[in-house]
Coordinates of C-alpha atoms and ligand atoms in Angstrom, one line a residue:
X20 CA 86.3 38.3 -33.6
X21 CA 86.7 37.3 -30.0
X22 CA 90.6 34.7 -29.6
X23 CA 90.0 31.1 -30.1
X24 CA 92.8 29.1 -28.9
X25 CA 93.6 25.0 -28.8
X26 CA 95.3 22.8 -27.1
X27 CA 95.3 19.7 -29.8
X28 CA 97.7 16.6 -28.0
X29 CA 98.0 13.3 -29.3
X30 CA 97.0 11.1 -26.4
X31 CA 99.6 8.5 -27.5
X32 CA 101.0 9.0 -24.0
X33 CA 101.2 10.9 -20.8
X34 CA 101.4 14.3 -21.3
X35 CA 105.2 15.3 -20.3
X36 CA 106.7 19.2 -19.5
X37 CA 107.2 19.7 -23.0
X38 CA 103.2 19.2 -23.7
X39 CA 102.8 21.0 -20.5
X40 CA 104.2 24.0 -21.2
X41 CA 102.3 24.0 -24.8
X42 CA 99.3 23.8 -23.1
X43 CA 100.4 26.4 -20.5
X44 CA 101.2 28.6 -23.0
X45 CA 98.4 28.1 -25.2
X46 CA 95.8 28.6 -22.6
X47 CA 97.5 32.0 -21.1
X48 CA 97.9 33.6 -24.2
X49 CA 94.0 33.4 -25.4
X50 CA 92.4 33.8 -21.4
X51 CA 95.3 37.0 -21.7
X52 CA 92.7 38.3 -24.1
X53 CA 89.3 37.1 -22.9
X54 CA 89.5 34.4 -25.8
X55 CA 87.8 30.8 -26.0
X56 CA 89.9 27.6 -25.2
X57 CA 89.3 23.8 -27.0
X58 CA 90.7 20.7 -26.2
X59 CA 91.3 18.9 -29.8
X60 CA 92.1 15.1 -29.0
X61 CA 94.0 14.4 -32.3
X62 CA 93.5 10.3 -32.4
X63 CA 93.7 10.2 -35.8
X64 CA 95.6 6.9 -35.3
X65 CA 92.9 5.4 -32.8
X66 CA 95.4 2.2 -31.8
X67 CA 98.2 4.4 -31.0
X68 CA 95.8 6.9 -29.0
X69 CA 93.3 5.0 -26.9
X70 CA 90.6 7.1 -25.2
X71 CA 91.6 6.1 -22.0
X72 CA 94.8 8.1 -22.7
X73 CA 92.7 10.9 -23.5
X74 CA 90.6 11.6 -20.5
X75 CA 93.8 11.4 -18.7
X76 CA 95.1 14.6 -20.6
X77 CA 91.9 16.1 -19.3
X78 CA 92.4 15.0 -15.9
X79 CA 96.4 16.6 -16.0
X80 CA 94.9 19.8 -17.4
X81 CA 92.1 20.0 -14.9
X82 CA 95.1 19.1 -12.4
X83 CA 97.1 22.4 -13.6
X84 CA 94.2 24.5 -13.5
X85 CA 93.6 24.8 -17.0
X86 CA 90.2 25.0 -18.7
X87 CA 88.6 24.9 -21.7
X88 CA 85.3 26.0 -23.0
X89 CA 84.6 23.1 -25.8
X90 CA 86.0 19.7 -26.7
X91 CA 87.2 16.6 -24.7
X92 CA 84.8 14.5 -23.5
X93 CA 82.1 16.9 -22.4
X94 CA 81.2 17.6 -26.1
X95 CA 80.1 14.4 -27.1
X96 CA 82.7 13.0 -30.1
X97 CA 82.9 16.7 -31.9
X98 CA 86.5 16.9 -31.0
X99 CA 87.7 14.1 -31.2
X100 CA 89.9 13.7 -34.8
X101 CA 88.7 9.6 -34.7
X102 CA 85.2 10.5 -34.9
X103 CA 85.5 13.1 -37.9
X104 CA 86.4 11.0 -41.1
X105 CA 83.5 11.9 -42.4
X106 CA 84.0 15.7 -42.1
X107 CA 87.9 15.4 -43.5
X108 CA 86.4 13.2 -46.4
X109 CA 84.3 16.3 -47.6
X110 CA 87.6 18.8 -47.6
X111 CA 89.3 16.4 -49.2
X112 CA 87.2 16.1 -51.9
X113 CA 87.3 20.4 -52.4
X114 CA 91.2 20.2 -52.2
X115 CA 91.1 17.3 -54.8
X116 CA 89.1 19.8 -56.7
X117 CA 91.3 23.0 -56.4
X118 CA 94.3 21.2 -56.7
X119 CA 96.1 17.7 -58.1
X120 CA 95.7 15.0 -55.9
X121 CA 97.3 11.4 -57.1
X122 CA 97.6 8.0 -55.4
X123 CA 101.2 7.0 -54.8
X124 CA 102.6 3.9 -54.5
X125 CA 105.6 4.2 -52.8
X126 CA 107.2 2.2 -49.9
X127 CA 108.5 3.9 -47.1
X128 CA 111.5 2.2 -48.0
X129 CA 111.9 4.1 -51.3
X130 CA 110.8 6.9 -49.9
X131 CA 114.1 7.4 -47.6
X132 CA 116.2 5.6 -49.9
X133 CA 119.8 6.9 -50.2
X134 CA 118.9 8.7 -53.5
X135 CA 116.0 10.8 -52.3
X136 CA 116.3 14.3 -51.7
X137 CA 117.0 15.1 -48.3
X138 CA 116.2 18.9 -46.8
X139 CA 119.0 20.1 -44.8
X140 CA 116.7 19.3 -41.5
X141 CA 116.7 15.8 -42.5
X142 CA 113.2 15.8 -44.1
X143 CA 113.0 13.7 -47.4
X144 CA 111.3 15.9 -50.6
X145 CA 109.5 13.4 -52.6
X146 CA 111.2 13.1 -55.3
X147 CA 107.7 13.0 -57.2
X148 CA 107.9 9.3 -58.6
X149 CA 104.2 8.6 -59.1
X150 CA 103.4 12.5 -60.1
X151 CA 101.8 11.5 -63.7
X152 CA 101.4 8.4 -64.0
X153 CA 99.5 7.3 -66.8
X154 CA 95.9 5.6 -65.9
X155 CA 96.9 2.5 -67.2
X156 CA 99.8 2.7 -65.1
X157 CA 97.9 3.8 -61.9
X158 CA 95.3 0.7 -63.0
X159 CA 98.5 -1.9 -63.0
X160 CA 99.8 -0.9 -59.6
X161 CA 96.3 -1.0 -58.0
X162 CA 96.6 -4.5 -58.8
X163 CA 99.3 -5.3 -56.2
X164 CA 98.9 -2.4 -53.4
X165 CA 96.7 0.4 -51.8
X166 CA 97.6 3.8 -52.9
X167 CA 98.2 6.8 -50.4
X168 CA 97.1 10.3 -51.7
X169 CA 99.6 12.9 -52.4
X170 CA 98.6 16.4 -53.3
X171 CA 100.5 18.6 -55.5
X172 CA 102.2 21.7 -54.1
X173 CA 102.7 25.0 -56.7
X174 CA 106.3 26.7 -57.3
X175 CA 105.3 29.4 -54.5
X176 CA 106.6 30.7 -51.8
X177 CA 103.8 31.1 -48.1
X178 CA 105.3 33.7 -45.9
X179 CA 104.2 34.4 -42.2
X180 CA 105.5 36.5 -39.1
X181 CA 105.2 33.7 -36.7
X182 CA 104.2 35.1 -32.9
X183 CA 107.6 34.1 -31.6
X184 CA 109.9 32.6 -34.0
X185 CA 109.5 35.9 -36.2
X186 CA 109.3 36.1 -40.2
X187 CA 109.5 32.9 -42.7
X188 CA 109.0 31.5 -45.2
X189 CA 109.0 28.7 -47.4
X190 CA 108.8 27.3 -51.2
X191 CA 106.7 24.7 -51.4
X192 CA 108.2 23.0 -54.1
X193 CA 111.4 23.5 -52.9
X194 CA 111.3 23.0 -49.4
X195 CA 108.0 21.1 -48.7
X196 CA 107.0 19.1 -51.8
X197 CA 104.2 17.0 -52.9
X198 CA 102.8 15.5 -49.1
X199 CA 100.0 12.9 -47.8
X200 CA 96.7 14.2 -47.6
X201 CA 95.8 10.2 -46.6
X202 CA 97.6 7.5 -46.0
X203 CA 97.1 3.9 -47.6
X204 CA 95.7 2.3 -45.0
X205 CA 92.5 5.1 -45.2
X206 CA 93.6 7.0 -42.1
X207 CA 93.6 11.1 -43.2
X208 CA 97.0 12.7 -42.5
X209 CA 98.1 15.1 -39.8
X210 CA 98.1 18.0 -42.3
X211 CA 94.9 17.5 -43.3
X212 CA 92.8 17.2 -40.3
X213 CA 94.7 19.6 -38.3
X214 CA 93.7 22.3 -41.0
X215 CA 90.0 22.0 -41.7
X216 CA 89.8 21.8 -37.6
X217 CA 91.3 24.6 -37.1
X218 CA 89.6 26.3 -40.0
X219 CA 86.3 24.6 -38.7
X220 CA 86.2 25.4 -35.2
X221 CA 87.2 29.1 -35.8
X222 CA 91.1 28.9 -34.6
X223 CA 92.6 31.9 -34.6
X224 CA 95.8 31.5 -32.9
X225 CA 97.6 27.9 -32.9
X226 CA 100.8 27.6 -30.1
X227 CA 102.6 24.4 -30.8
X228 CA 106.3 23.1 -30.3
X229 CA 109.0 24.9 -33.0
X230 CA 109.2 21.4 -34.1
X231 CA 106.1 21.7 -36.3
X232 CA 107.2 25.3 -37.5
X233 CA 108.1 23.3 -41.2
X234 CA 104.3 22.1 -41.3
X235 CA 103.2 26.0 -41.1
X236 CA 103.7 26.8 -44.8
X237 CA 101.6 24.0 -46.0
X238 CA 98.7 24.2 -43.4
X239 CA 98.4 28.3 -44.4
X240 CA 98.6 27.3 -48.2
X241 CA 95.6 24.3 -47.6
X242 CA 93.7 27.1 -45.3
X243 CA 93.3 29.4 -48.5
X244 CA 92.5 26.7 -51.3
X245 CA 89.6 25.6 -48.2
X246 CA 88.7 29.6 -48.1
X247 CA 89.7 29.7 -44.1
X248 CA 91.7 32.5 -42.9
X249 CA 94.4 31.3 -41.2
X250 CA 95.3 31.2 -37.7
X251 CA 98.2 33.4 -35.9
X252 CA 100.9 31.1 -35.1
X253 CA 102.9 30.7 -32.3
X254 CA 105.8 28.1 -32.0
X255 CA 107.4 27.6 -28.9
X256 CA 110.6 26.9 -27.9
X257 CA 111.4 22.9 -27.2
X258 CA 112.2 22.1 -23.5
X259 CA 115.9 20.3 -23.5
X260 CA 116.9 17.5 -21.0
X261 CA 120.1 18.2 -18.9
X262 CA 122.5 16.7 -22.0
X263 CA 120.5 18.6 -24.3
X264 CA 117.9 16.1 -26.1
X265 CA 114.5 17.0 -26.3
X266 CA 111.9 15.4 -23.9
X267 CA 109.7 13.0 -25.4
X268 CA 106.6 11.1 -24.9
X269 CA 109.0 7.9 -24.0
X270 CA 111.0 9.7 -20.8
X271 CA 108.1 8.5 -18.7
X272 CA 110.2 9.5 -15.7
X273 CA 108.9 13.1 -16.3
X274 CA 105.6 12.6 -17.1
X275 CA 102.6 13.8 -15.4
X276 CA 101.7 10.8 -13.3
X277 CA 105.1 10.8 -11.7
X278 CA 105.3 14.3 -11.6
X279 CA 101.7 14.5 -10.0
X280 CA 103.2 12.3 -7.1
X281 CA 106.2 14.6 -6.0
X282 CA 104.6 18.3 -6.8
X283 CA 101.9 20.3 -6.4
X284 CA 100.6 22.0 -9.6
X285 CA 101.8 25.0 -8.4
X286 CA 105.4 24.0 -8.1
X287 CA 104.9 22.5 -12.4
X288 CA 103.5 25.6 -13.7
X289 CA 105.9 27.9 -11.4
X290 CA 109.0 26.2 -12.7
X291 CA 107.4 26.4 -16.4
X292 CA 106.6 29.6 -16.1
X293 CA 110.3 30.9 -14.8
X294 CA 111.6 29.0 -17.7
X295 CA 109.8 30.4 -20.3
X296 CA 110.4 34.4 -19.1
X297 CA 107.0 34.4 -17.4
X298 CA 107.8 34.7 -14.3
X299 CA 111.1 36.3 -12.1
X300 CA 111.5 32.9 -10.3
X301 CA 110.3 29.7 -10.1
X302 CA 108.1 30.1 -7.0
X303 CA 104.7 28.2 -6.5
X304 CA 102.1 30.0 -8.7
X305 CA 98.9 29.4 -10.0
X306 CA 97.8 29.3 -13.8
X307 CA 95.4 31.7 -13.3
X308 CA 97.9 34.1 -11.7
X309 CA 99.4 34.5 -14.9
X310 CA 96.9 35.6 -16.7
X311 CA 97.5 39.6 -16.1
X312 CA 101.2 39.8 -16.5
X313 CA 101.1 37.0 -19.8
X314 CA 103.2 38.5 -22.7
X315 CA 105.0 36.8 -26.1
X316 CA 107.5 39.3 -25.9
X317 CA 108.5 37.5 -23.1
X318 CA 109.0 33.9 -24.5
X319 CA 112.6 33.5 -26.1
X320 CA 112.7 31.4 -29.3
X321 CA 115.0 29.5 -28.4
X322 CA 115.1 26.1 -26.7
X323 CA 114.5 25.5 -22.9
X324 CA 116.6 23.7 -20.0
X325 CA 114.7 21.9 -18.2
X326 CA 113.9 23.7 -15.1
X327 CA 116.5 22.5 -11.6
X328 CA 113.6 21.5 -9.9
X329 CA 113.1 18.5 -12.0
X330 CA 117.0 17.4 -12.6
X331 CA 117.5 15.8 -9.3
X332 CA 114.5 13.4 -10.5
Ligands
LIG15 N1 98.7 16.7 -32.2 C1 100.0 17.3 -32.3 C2 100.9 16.9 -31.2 O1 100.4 16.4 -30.2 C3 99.9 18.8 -32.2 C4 99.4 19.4 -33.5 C5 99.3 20.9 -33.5 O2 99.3 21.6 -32.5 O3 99.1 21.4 -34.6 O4 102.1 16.9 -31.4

């Protein structure tokens, strides 16, 4: 089966170096193989992520030199998460069939109260409060609020080699817990849309920050009960600001329409590519260059400074 790789941002904001160097990544590791490239716009949240946002992703990655061969706005609405309730309501509906799937009712508030269990990353386990409720129960809180849907996760441990971070694993019950296949308001979660596309469009290798290695376990569980094989997975390394905090989407000082003003692409994707091993300094260099010499073995696991060239910003 020939690669398929994906680049899947959020257009929530300016792409920064961190989503940079995922989409770097991601697209020399599949052209490294002669492999197809999408562009995913993952607006689930369509007031967060307006599509003016998005065809400015497309314009940075045109910018950088990076192509794909489907998605963005050249395929019409296919890729775009907003436009695919429809598709996400049908795998819903097999997932409620091979496994539980119950509203719950909870606040946020209660969610993160003090008593929850907490996971020693922070993460809150739900505590499974609404797991079994009766139907007359379910009936009576209908009354006074909009249910999310939860699904169910088994006493079973998913295992996987990832591509750089190496072997892991995970209990579901233990470590993950019951999680939102939809949220109250209607809108399908993350976890959900981000599997059946990938199973859909024929991923077969997914590069994404280490920050979503804990949502692994549960995509590769829902892949099997949908009958997908999963992807390959790859998560890279976060890129660290000078005192050591990861960038986000907020430090618009180092996003791509300053960064488009002081550098040529060359000078970006050089810098990345020193940064993450690719390259023996951080000369000028085109995407394209990198193509021949691209290797994982290359890309530590383990988080990235920020490269000089950027610090004096
Ligand atoms: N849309 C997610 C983000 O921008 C990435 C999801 C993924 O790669 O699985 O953070």
């Amino acid at each position: 089966m020939q690669p398929c790789g994906r680049f899947a941002p959020s257009p929530s904001g300016r792409m920064h170096l961190g989503n940079v160097l995922c989409a770097l990544l991601a697209w020399l590791s599949v052209r490294a193989r002669g492999g197809r490239f999408l562009l995913r716009i993952e607006d689930l949240d369509p007031e967060r992520c307006p599509r003016a946002l998005a065809d400015l992703i497309e314009d940075d990655l045109r910018w950088l030199g990076l192509d794909w061969d489907a998605g963005g706005a050249a395929s019409g609405e296919t890729y775009y998460q907003s436009s695919r309730t429809a598709v996400y309501e049908t795998y819903y509906e097999t997932l409620a069939r091979k496994a539980e799937v119950y509203p719950c009712f909870c606040s946020r508030a209660a969610l993160h109260a003090a008593s929850a269990p907490h996971l020693s990353d922070g993460r809150v386990l739900y505590a499974g409060t609404c797991y079994g409720l009766s139907p007359a129960e379910t009936a009576e809180k209908r009354r006074s609020r909009c249910p999310a849907a939860r699904i169910h996760v088994p006493d079973e441990t998913v295992s996987f080699v990832d591509g750089v971070q190496g072997a892991y694993s995970e209990n579901l019950a233990a470590e993950c817990g019951d999680f939102i296949l939809r949220r109250s308001d209607g809108v399908f979660a993350y976890q959900l849309a981000v599997t059946v596309d990938d199973g859909l469009m024929g991923v077969t290798e997914v590069v994404r920050g280490r920050d979503l290695l804990e949502s692994t376990a549960r995509q590769i569980w829902m892949h099997r009960l949908l009958g997908f094989e999963p992807p390959q997975y790859f998560h890279i390394p976060l890129l660290l600001d000078y005192d050591g905090r990861r960038l986000s989407k907020r430090d618009d000082d180092l996003d791509l329409g300053m960064l488009r003003e002081r550098f040529p692409p060359e000078q970006v994707v050089g810098a990345l590519a020193y940064a993450a091993g690719l390259a023996g300094s951080p000369a000028p260099v085109r995407a394209a260059d990198l193509v021949t010499g691209f290797d994982w073995a290359k890309v530590p696991k383990t988080d990235l400074y920020l490269p000089n060239v950027f610090r004096q910003l």
